[in-house]
Coordinates of C-alpha atoms (C1' of nucleotides) in Angstrom, one line a residue:
Chain M
M1 CA 117.1 -18.2 149.5
A2 CA 114.1 -20.1 150.8
K3 CA 112.8 -17.2 152.9
Q4 CA 112.5 -14.9 149.8
R5 CA 108.8 -14.3 150.3
T6 CA 107.0 -12.3 153.0
A7 CA 104.5 -14.3 155.0
Q8 CA 101.8 -11.8 154.1
N9 CA 101.2 -12.0 150.4
G10 CA 103.8 -14.2 148.8
L11 CA 105.5 -11.0 147.7
P12 CA 109.3 -10.9 147.2
A13 CA 110.5 -9.3 150.5
G14 CA 112.0 -6.2 149.0
V15 CA 108.8 -5.5 147.1
A16 CA 106.7 -5.8 150.2
A17 CA 109.1 -3.4 151.9
A18 CA 108.7 -0.9 149.0
W19 CA 105.0 -0.9 149.3
G20 CA 105.4 -0.1 153.0
L21 CA 104.2 -3.4 154.3
R22 CA 106.6 -4.0 157.1
E23 CA 106.5 -5.8 160.4
R24 CA 106.1 -4.2 163.8
P25 CA 108.9 -2.0 165.1
G26 CA 108.5 -4.0 168.4
R27 CA 110.2 -3.9 171.7
G28 CA 114.0 -3.4 171.5
P29 CA 116.1 -0.3 171.4
A30 CA 115.3 2.5 169.1
R31 CA 116.4 1.9 165.5
G32 CA 119.4 4.0 164.6
L33 CA 118.7 3.9 160.9
D34 CA 116.0 3.6 158.3
V35 CA 115.8 1.7 155.1
A36 CA 115.6 4.8 153.0
R37 CA 119.0 6.1 154.2
I38 CA 120.6 2.8 153.3
V39 CA 119.0 2.8 149.9
R40 CA 119.9 6.3 149.2
A41 CA 123.5 5.7 150.2
A42 CA 123.6 2.6 148.0
I43 CA 122.3 4.6 145.0
A44 CA 124.8 7.3 145.6
V45 CA 127.6 4.7 145.5
A46 CA 126.2 3.1 142.4
D47 CA 125.7 6.4 140.6
A48 CA 129.3 7.5 141.4
E49 CA 131.2 4.3 140.9
G50 CA 128.9 1.8 139.3
L51 CA 127.1 -1.3 140.5
G52 CA 130.3 -3.1 141.1
A53 CA 131.2 -0.7 143.9
V54 CA 128.0 -1.5 145.8
S55 CA 128.9 -4.0 148.4
M56 CA 127.3 -4.5 151.7
S57 CA 130.4 -3.3 153.5
R58 CA 130.8 -0.3 151.3
V59 CA 127.2 0.8 151.8
A60 CA 127.6 0.2 155.6
T61 CA 130.7 2.3 155.7
E62 CA 129.0 5.1 153.8
V63 CA 126.1 5.1 156.2
G64 CA 128.4 4.8 159.2
V65 CA 127.4 1.5 160.7
S66 CA 128.9 -2.0 160.6
T67 CA 128.3 -4.3 157.7
M68 CA 126.0 -6.6 159.4
A69 CA 123.8 -3.8 160.8
L70 CA 122.4 -3.5 157.3
Y71 CA 120.8 -6.9 157.6
R72 CA 118.5 -5.6 160.3
Y73 CA 116.9 -3.4 157.6
V74 CA 117.3 -5.4 154.5
E75 CA 117.0 -9.2 153.9
G76 CA 120.2 -9.3 151.8
K77 CA 121.8 -7.7 148.9
N78 CA 119.1 -8.8 146.5
D79 CA 116.6 -6.9 148.5
L80 CA 118.7 -3.9 148.6
L81 CA 119.0 -3.9 144.8
I82 CA 115.2 -4.2 144.4
L83 CA 114.7 -1.2 146.7
M84 CA 117.4 0.8 144.9
E85 CA 115.7 0.2 141.7
D86 CA 112.3 1.3 142.9
E87 CA 113.7 4.3 144.6
A88 CA 115.7 5.4 141.6
A89 CA 112.8 4.9 139.2
G90 CA 110.8 7.4 141.2
T91 CA 107.4 8.7 140.1
P92 CA 107.2 9.2 136.4
P93 CA 106.6 12.7 135.1
P94 CA 103.0 13.3 134.3
G95 CA 103.1 13.2 130.5
P96 CA 101.3 15.4 127.9
G97 CA 97.8 14.2 128.7
P98 CA 95.4 12.1 126.6
G99 CA 94.6 14.8 124.2
A100 CA 98.0 14.7 122.7
G101 CA 97.6 11.2 121.4
W102 CA 99.1 7.9 122.1
R103 CA 102.3 8.5 120.2
A104 CA 103.3 11.7 121.9
G105 CA 102.5 10.0 125.2
L106 CA 104.7 7.1 124.5
E107 CA 107.5 9.2 123.2
H108 CA 107.4 11.2 126.4
W109 CA 107.3 8.1 128.4
A110 CA 110.2 6.5 126.6
R111 CA 112.3 9.7 126.9
A112 CA 111.6 10.0 130.6
H113 CA 112.4 6.4 131.1
R114 CA 115.6 6.8 129.2
D115 CA 116.5 9.9 131.3
V116 CA 116.1 7.9 134.5
L117 CA 118.2 5.0 133.3
T118 CA 120.9 7.4 131.9
R119 CA 121.0 9.1 135.3
H120 CA 121.4 5.7 137.0
L121 CA 123.3 3.6 134.5
W122 CA 123.6 0.7 137.0
M123 CA 119.8 0.1 136.7
V124 CA 120.2 -1.7 133.4
R125 CA 122.7 -4.1 135.0
I126 CA 120.2 -5.4 137.5
P127 CA 118.4 -8.4 136.1
I128 CA 114.6 -8.0 136.0
S129 CA 113.4 -10.3 138.7
T130 CA 109.7 -10.1 138.2
P131 CA 107.1 -8.2 136.0
P132 CA 106.4 -4.8 137.4
L133 CA 105.4 -5.1 141.0
S134 CA 107.2 -2.5 143.0
P135 CA 105.3 0.8 143.6
H136 CA 107.1 3.0 141.1
S137 CA 107.3 0.5 138.4
V138 CA 103.6 0.1 138.6
E139 CA 103.2 3.8 138.2
W140 CA 105.4 3.8 135.1
M141 CA 103.3 0.9 133.8
E142 CA 100.1 2.8 134.5
L143 CA 101.4 5.8 132.6
A144 CA 102.4 3.9 129.5
L145 CA 99.2 1.8 129.6
G146 CA 97.2 5.0 129.8
C147 CA 98.7 6.3 126.6
L148 CA 97.3 3.3 124.7
R149 CA 93.7 3.8 125.8
G150 CA 91.3 4.2 122.9
T151 CA 93.7 2.8 120.4
G152 CA 91.6 -0.3 119.8
L153 CA 94.3 -2.6 120.9
D154 CA 93.4 -5.4 123.3
A155 CA 95.1 -6.0 126.6
E156 CA 97.6 -8.4 125.3
E157 CA 98.6 -6.2 122.4
K158 CA 99.0 -3.2 124.8
L159 CA 101.2 -5.3 127.0
G160 CA 103.2 -6.4 124.0
V161 CA 103.8 -2.9 122.9
L162 CA 104.8 -1.9 126.4
I163 CA 107.2 -4.8 126.7
T164 CA 108.8 -4.1 123.4
L165 CA 109.2 -0.4 124.0
N166 CA 110.5 -1.0 127.5
G167 CA 113.0 -3.4 126.1
Y168 CA 114.0 -1.0 123.5
V169 CA 114.7 1.8 126.0
R170 CA 116.6 -0.6 128.3
S171 CA 118.8 -2.1 125.5
S172 CA 119.5 1.3 124.0
V173 CA 120.7 2.7 127.3
S174 CA 122.5 -0.5 128.1
L175 CA 124.4 -0.4 124.9
T176 CA 125.7 3.1 125.4
A177 CA 126.5 2.3 129.0
D178 CA 128.5 -0.8 128.0
I179 CA 130.4 1.1 125.4
A180 CA 131.1 4.0 127.6
E181 CA 132.3 1.7 130.3
A182 CA 134.5 -0.2 128.0
A183 CA 135.9 3.0 126.6
R184 CA 136.6 4.3 130.1
G185 CA 138.5 1.1 130.8
E186 CA 140.5 1.5 127.7
G187 CA 142.5 4.5 128.8
G188 CA 139.9 7.0 129.8
A189 CA 139.0 8.0 126.3
D190 CA 135.4 8.5 125.4
W191 CA 133.6 6.7 122.6
E192 CA 133.7 9.6 120.1
E193 CA 137.5 9.3 120.2
L194 CA 137.4 5.5 120.0
E195 CA 134.9 5.1 117.2
P196 CA 137.3 5.7 114.3
R197 CA 139.7 3.2 115.8
Y198 CA 136.8 0.7 115.9
W199 CA 136.0 1.2 112.2
R200 CA 139.6 0.9 111.3
L201 CA 139.9 -2.4 113.2
L202 CA 136.8 -3.8 111.6
T203 CA 138.1 -2.8 108.2
Q204 CA 141.4 -4.6 108.8
L205 CA 139.7 -7.7 110.2
T206 CA 137.2 -8.1 107.4
A207 CA 139.7 -7.3 104.7
A208 CA 140.7 -10.8 104.1
G209 CA 137.3 -12.6 104.5
D210 CA 134.1 -12.7 102.6
F211 CA 132.1 -9.8 103.9
P212 CA 130.5 -8.1 100.9
A213 CA 127.8 -6.1 102.8
I214 CA 130.2 -4.8 105.4
K215 CA 132.7 -3.8 102.7
E216 CA 129.9 -2.1 100.7
M217 CA 129.1 -0.1 103.8
F218 CA 132.6 1.0 104.2
A219 CA 132.7 1.9 100.5
S220 CA 129.8 4.2 101.0
G221 CA 132.0 6.3 103.1
E222 CA 129.9 7.7 105.9
V223 CA 130.0 5.2 108.7
D224 CA 131.8 7.5 111.2
T225 CA 128.6 8.7 112.9
A226 CA 126.8 5.5 113.9
F227 CA 127.0 4.2 117.5
E228 CA 126.9 7.8 118.7
E229 CA 126.8 8.6 122.4
E230 CA 125.8 12.2 122.5
G231 CA 124.9 13.6 125.8
E232 CA 121.5 15.0 125.0
G233 CA 120.9 14.9 121.3
S234 CA 120.7 11.1 121.2
A235 CA 119.9 10.8 117.5
D236 CA 120.3 7.1 117.7
F237 CA 117.8 6.8 120.5
E238 CA 115.2 8.8 118.6
F239 CA 115.8 6.7 115.5
G240 CA 115.0 3.4 117.2
L241 CA 112.2 5.0 119.1
A242 CA 110.6 6.1 115.8
L243 CA 111.1 2.6 114.5
V244 CA 109.2 1.0 117.3
L245 CA 106.5 3.5 117.3
D246 CA 106.1 3.3 113.6
G247 CA 105.5 -0.4 114.1
T248 CA 103.0 0.3 116.8
Q249 CA 101.3 2.8 114.5
A250 CA 101.0 0.2 111.8
L251 CA 99.5 -2.2 114.2
I252 CA 97.0 0.3 115.5
E253 CA 96.0 1.2 111.9
R254 CA 95.5 -2.4 111.1
R255 CA 93.2 -2.8 114.0
A256 CA 91.1 0.2 113.2
Chain L
M1 CA 143.4 -4.2 133.8
A2 CA 145.9 -2.1 132.1
K3 CA 147.2 -4.9 129.9
Q4 CA 143.8 -5.3 128.2
R5 CA 145.1 -4.8 124.7
T6 CA 147.3 -7.0 122.6
A7 CA 150.5 -5.3 121.4
Q8 CA 149.6 -6.0 117.7
N9 CA 146.5 -4.0 116.9
G10 CA 145.1 -2.5 120.0
L11 CA 142.5 -5.3 120.0
P12 CA 141.0 -6.5 123.3
A13 CA 143.0 -9.6 124.1
G14 CA 140.1 -12.1 123.9
V15 CA 139.1 -10.8 120.5
A16 CA 142.6 -11.1 119.2
A17 CA 142.6 -14.7 120.4
A18 CA 139.3 -15.4 118.7
W19 CA 140.7 -14.2 115.4
G20 CA 143.5 -16.6 115.8
L21 CA 146.2 -14.0 116.3
R22 CA 148.2 -15.5 119.1
E23 CA 151.8 -15.4 120.1
R24 CA 154.4 -18.1 119.4
P25 CA 154.0 -21.4 121.1
G26 CA 157.8 -21.0 121.9
R27 CA 160.3 -23.1 123.6
G28 CA 159.0 -24.8 126.8
P29 CA 157.3 -28.1 127.4
A30 CA 154.3 -29.1 125.2
R31 CA 151.1 -27.6 126.3
G32 CA 148.7 -29.9 127.9
L33 CA 145.6 -28.0 126.9
D34 CA 144.2 -25.7 124.3
V35 CA 142.0 -22.7 124.6
A36 CA 139.1 -24.4 122.8
R37 CA 138.8 -27.1 125.4
I38 CA 138.6 -24.5 128.2
V39 CA 136.1 -22.5 126.4
R40 CA 133.9 -25.5 125.6
A41 CA 134.0 -26.6 129.2
A42 CA 133.0 -23.1 130.4
I43 CA 130.1 -23.1 128.0
A44 CA 129.0 -26.4 129.2
V45 CA 129.0 -25.2 132.8
A46 CA 127.1 -22.0 131.8
D47 CA 124.6 -23.9 129.8
A48 CA 123.9 -26.3 132.6
E49 CA 124.0 -24.1 135.7
G50 CA 124.1 -20.5 134.6
L51 CA 126.7 -17.9 134.3
G52 CA 127.0 -17.8 138.1
A53 CA 128.4 -21.2 138.2
V54 CA 131.3 -20.3 135.8
S55 CA 134.2 -19.7 138.1
M56 CA 137.8 -20.2 137.2
S57 CA 138.2 -22.9 139.7
R58 CA 135.1 -24.6 138.5
V59 CA 136.1 -24.6 134.8
A60 CA 139.6 -25.8 135.8
T61 CA 138.1 -28.7 137.7
E62 CA 135.9 -29.5 134.7
V63 CA 138.9 -29.6 132.4
G64 CA 141.0 -31.5 134.9
V65 CA 143.7 -29.0 135.7
S66 CA 144.4 -26.6 138.6
T67 CA 142.8 -23.2 138.7
M68 CA 145.9 -21.3 137.9
A69 CA 146.7 -23.4 134.9
L70 CA 143.9 -21.6 133.0
Y71 CA 145.7 -18.3 133.2
R72 CA 148.4 -19.8 130.8
Y73 CA 145.7 -19.9 128.1
V74 CA 143.4 -17.0 129.0
E75 CA 144.2 -13.6 130.2
G76 CA 141.6 -13.6 132.9
K77 CA 137.9 -14.3 133.4
N78 CA 136.9 -11.5 131.1
D79 CA 138.8 -13.0 128.3
L80 CA 137.2 -16.3 128.9
L81 CA 133.7 -14.7 128.7
I82 CA 134.5 -13.0 125.4
L83 CA 135.7 -16.3 124.0
M84 CA 132.7 -18.1 125.3
E85 CA 130.4 -15.6 123.6
D86 CA 132.1 -15.9 120.3
E87 CA 132.2 -19.7 120.4
A88 CA 128.6 -20.0 121.4
A89 CA 127.4 -17.5 118.8
G90 CA 128.9 -19.7 116.1
T91 CA 128.5 -19.2 112.4
P92 CA 125.0 -17.9 111.6
P93 CA 122.7 -20.1 109.4
P94 CA 122.8 -19.0 105.8
G95 CA 119.4 -17.3 105.5
P96 CA 116.8 -17.4 102.7
G97 CA 118.9 -15.5 100.2
P98 CA 118.4 -12.1 98.7
G99 CA 115.5 -13.1 96.5
A100 CA 113.3 -13.5 99.5
G101 CA 113.4 -9.9 100.4
W102 CA 114.8 -8.0 103.3
R103 CA 111.9 -8.7 105.7
A104 CA 112.1 -12.5 105.4
G105 CA 115.9 -12.2 105.8
L106 CA 115.7 -10.2 108.9
E107 CA 113.0 -12.4 110.4
H108 CA 115.2 -15.4 109.7
W109 CA 118.1 -13.6 111.3
A110 CA 116.2 -12.6 114.4
R111 CA 114.8 -16.1 114.9
A112 CA 118.2 -17.6 114.5
H113 CA 119.7 -15.1 116.9
R114 CA 117.0 -15.9 119.4
D115 CA 117.6 -19.6 119.1
V116 CA 121.2 -19.2 119.9
L117 CA 120.5 -17.0 122.9
T118 CA 117.8 -19.3 124.1
R119 CA 120.2 -22.2 123.9
H120 CA 122.8 -20.3 125.9
L121 CA 120.7 -18.1 128.2
W122 CA 123.9 -16.8 129.9
M123 CA 124.8 -14.9 126.8
V124 CA 122.4 -12.1 127.6
R125 CA 124.0 -11.7 131.0
I126 CA 127.4 -10.8 129.6
P127 CA 127.6 -7.0 129.1
I128 CA 128.4 -6.0 125.6
S129 CA 132.0 -4.8 125.8
T130 CA 132.5 -3.5 122.3
P131 CA 130.6 -3.2 119.0
P132 CA 130.9 -6.4 117.0
L133 CA 134.5 -7.3 116.6
S134 CA 134.8 -11.0 117.3
P135 CA 134.8 -13.3 114.3
H136 CA 131.4 -14.8 114.7
S137 CA 129.7 -11.5 115.7
V138 CA 131.0 -10.0 112.5
E139 CA 129.6 -12.8 110.5
W140 CA 126.2 -12.2 112.1
M141 CA 126.5 -8.5 111.4
E142 CA 127.4 -9.3 107.8
L143 CA 124.3 -11.5 107.4
A144 CA 121.9 -8.9 108.8
L145 CA 123.5 -6.1 106.8
G146 CA 123.2 -8.1 103.7
C147 CA 119.5 -8.4 104.1
L148 CA 119.2 -4.6 103.9
R149 CA 121.0 -4.2 100.6
G150 CA 118.9 -2.5 98.0
T151 CA 116.5 -1.1 100.5
G152 CA 117.6 2.5 99.8
L153 CA 118.7 3.0 103.4
D154 CA 122.0 4.7 104.0
A155 CA 124.7 3.1 106.1
E156 CA 123.7 4.9 109.3
E157 CA 120.1 3.8 108.9
K158 CA 121.0 0.2 108.3
L159 CA 123.1 0.2 111.4
G160 CA 120.3 1.8 113.3
V161 CA 117.9 -0.9 112.2
L162 CA 120.4 -3.6 113.1
I163 CA 121.1 -2.2 116.6
T164 CA 117.4 -1.9 117.3
L165 CA 116.6 -5.4 116.1
N166 CA 119.6 -6.8 117.9
G167 CA 118.5 -5.0 121.1
Y168 CA 115.0 -6.3 120.7
V169 CA 116.1 -9.9 120.4
R170 CA 118.4 -9.6 123.3
S171 CA 115.9 -7.9 125.6
S172 CA 113.2 -10.4 124.6
V173 CA 115.3 -13.4 125.5
S174 CA 116.6 -11.6 128.6
L175 CA 113.1 -11.0 129.8
T176 CA 112.0 -14.6 129.6
A177 CA 115.3 -15.8 131.0
D178 CA 115.0 -13.5 134.0
I179 CA 111.5 -14.5 134.7
A180 CA 112.2 -18.1 134.3
E181 CA 115.1 -17.8 136.6
A182 CA 113.1 -15.9 139.2
A183 CA 110.4 -18.5 138.9
R184 CA 112.8 -21.3 139.4
G185 CA 114.1 -19.6 142.5
E186 CA 110.6 -19.4 143.9
G187 CA 109.9 -23.0 144.5
G188 CA 110.7 -24.6 141.2
A189 CA 107.4 -23.6 139.6
D190 CA 107.5 -22.4 136.1
W191 CA 106.1 -19.1 134.9
E192 CA 102.8 -20.5 133.5
E193 CA 102.0 -21.5 137.0
L194 CA 103.1 -18.3 138.6
E195 CA 101.4 -15.9 136.2
P196 CA 98.0 -16.0 137.8
R197 CA 99.5 -15.2 141.1
Y198 CA 101.3 -12.3 139.6
W199 CA 98.1 -10.8 138.2
R200 CA 96.3 -11.4 141.5
L201 CA 99.1 -9.6 143.4
L202 CA 99.0 -6.7 141.0
T203 CA 95.2 -6.5 141.4
Q204 CA 95.6 -6.3 145.1
L205 CA 98.3 -3.8 145.2
T206 CA 96.7 -1.5 142.7
A207 CA 93.2 -1.8 144.3
A208 CA 93.7 1.1 146.7
G209 CA 95.6 3.5 144.4
D210 CA 94.8 5.6 141.4
F211 CA 95.5 3.2 138.5
P212 CA 92.7 3.6 136.0
A213 CA 94.4 2.1 132.9
I214 CA 95.6 -0.9 134.8
K215 CA 92.2 -1.5 136.3
E216 CA 90.6 -1.1 132.9
M217 CA 92.9 -3.7 131.6
F218 CA 91.9 -6.1 134.4
A219 CA 88.2 -5.3 133.7
S220 CA 88.7 -6.4 130.1
G221 CA 89.2 -9.8 131.4
E222 CA 91.9 -11.4 129.2
V223 CA 95.2 -10.7 130.8
D224 CA 96.2 -14.2 131.7
T225 CA 98.1 -14.8 128.5
A226 CA 100.6 -12.0 128.4
F227 CA 104.2 -12.5 129.5
E228 CA 104.1 -16.0 128.0
E229 CA 107.2 -18.2 128.0
E230 CA 106.3 -20.9 125.5
G231 CA 109.1 -23.2 124.5
E232 CA 108.8 -22.9 120.8
G233 CA 105.7 -21.1 119.9
S234 CA 106.9 -17.8 121.2
A235 CA 103.9 -15.7 120.3
D236 CA 105.3 -12.7 122.2
F237 CA 108.6 -12.8 120.4
E238 CA 106.9 -12.8 117.0
F239 CA 104.7 -9.9 118.1
G240 CA 107.5 -7.6 119.0
L241 CA 109.5 -8.8 116.0
A242 CA 106.6 -7.8 113.7
L243 CA 106.5 -4.4 115.5
V244 CA 110.1 -3.7 114.9
L245 CA 110.0 -4.9 111.3
D246 CA 106.8 -2.9 110.6
G247 CA 108.7 0.1 111.8
T248 CA 111.5 -0.7 109.5
Q249 CA 109.1 -1.2 106.6
A250 CA 107.6 2.2 107.2
L251 CA 111.1 3.7 107.1
I252 CA 112.0 1.9 103.9
E253 CA 108.8 3.0 102.2
R254 CA 109.4 6.6 103.3
R255 CA 112.8 6.5 101.7
A256 CA 111.6 5.0 98.4
Chain E
dG1 C1' 175.8 -33.5 123.5
dC2 C1' 175.1 -29.6 126.7
dG3 C1' 173.5 -25.9 129.2
dC4 C1' 170.7 -21.8 128.9
dT5 C1' 166.2 -20.3 129.3
dA6 C1' 161.6 -19.7 128.0
dC7 C1' 157.7 -21.9 129.1
dT8 C1' 155.0 -25.3 131.5
dG9 C1' 151.5 -26.5 135.3
dC10 C1' 150.8 -25.8 140.1
dG11 C1' 150.7 -24.3 145.3
dT12 C1' 150.3 -20.7 148.0
dA13 C1' 148.6 -16.3 149.5
dT14 C1' 146.0 -11.9 149.3
dG15 C1' 142.1 -9.4 149.5
dC16 C1' 137.7 -9.0 148.2
dC17 C1' 132.8 -10.6 148.6
dG18 C1' 127.9 -12.1 151.0
dT19 C1' 126.2 -13.6 155.0
dA20 C1' 125.4 -17.1 159.2
dT21 C1' 126.0 -17.0 163.9
dA22 C1' 126.7 -15.7 168.5
dC23 C1' 127.1 -12.0 171.7
dG24 C1' 126.5 -8.1 174.9
dT25 C1' 123.2 -4.2 175.2
dT26 C1' 119.0 -1.7 175.2
dA27 C1' 114.3 -0.5 176.4
dC28 C1' 109.6 -1.8 176.1
dA29 C1' 105.7 -5.3 177.8
dG30 C1' 104.0 -7.6 181.6
Chain Q
dC1 C1' 111.1 -4.7 188.3
dT2 C1' 112.1 -8.2 185.2
dG3 C1' 112.0 -11.0 181.1
dT4 C1' 112.8 -10.8 176.5
dA5 C1' 112.7 -9.1 171.8
dA6 C1' 115.1 -6.4 168.9
dC7 C1' 119.2 -3.7 168.5
dG8 C1' 124.3 -3.1 166.6
dT9 C1' 128.5 -5.6 166.3
dA10 C1' 132.5 -8.9 166.0
dT11 C1' 134.0 -13.0 164.3
dA12 C1' 134.1 -16.6 161.1
dC13 C1' 133.3 -19.3 156.9
dG14 C1' 133.3 -20.4 152.3
dG15 C1' 133.8 -18.6 147.8
dC16 C1' 135.7 -15.7 144.4
dA17 C1' 139.6 -13.7 140.9
dT18 C1' 144.2 -13.5 140.5
dA19 C1' 149.4 -12.0 141.8
dC20 C1' 153.5 -14.4 142.7
dG21 C1' 157.0 -17.8 143.0
dC22 C1' 158.5 -22.4 142.2
dA23 C1' 160.3 -26.8 140.2
dG24 C1' 160.4 -29.3 136.2
dT25 C1' 160.6 -29.7 131.0
dA26 C1' 162.1 -29.2 126.2
dG27 C1' 163.9 -26.8 122.4
dC28 C1' 167.5 -23.7 120.9
dG29 C1' 172.4 -22.0 120.2
dC30 C1' 176.7 -23.7 120.9

DNA sequence: GCGCTACTGCGTATGCCGTATACGTTACAG
DNA sequence: CTGTAACGTATACGGCATACGCAGTAGCGC
């Protein structure tokens, strides 16, 4: 834990590796592996079976070496996770260009971000260890920041919007991931099948107590559609996205 | 894993326990413990040393029994986590009342929620397993839902606002928790001390590449204050909160 | 009052995990 | 040619959650 940082810059080791700053190959026998193959194998495992299935021994087996061989390429599991995250994030898609306006740009950014996280659900389970520093996260940051040029917001406000939007995307994906996972654990059913049961349970549990607002909601009749988890449509995601961007718009108009 | 649900209702076992639906005490010797003591001990450990320190054996030691004794009171670690979460959430503070308007109500709710999470940082690390079902989360839901009465939003919209706001609070606390933890791991310094280093690193790393928006931000000069982690002031939290609530306001006005 | 039996708390054991360390092997630097 | 740094590996350690079996206890039906 004490050797977390590279001698060079004080960077976390995995981040330094991701920027391509690595020590000499040196004198010994030729390396049989490279970091990229390890990272790709780990991502494949995580995609297929979740972050819980990513153990050093599992990844090593997948790559075809012994467990400890990985430690010649990666400082430890934490490093591996950071590298996985950066690799999976990838370069963000270009975006609609500045002519389309900040809102279209951020919508595009948020949807692209959501797509990546949805494709790699384990990403939302890795705790954020630092502000964006790895190469691809900086690219994503650049893209989003670029959308806000010319809006009249100052640097701090732009960052605030970014953080909020980023947090929204993450928590939105995280929620559907958690629910889907819980549903899978509960007999393989998907959420659409489980939702009515949820509302029935909540009705039962709140029946005896003092929950006027919840009961009023039930009385209104149409609660069956919330907490959706549609593959592509994602009405819920768009709803919250609009909420955050409406708030941003209000801020921008106030500044203008 | 297959015995997750109680026979009664199909509830997750921990949730059933939290609502007080438990099987008969029965015939044997008197129980030496109760669930509440276990849960409280676990919370104390998590508060003091983080969720990582909460192991069954650790909690058992703290309570003064053997590890396996806990399994007579709790189905497994997952159960314990659910119970911890509900206990730590507690009953929400009453709120300013309906006369103060929905916005003041939701602000109060979000700040109270944030306070709880900040007091128990480990809570944001427990994956959400279901929509609100445990007793206290239902109370929190009731409180927030009550704020939105008379706004003209339909049930689905209310839930959407709630989910978004809840996600915002969680991700905001999660971010500061992650950063604080990473900072603590990096030599015990706090974030305020580390932030200049972060910006310096980012400047170096982006110097060579094509990052116009980031460079423009640096050029503007005042980036030193973002990503704050103030104990009480929490300017960042209020910023994002205002963003989300401004969005909600826009929605409500559109419906009116 | 008595024994049956459900229930208690606990010791042991299993199979994971991350990773420290030591070892024989390889192939470049001198 | 030789010394040695870097290679891949085997073994070992401490920690984890938890399945299982055990001896003792206390309430119930008789």
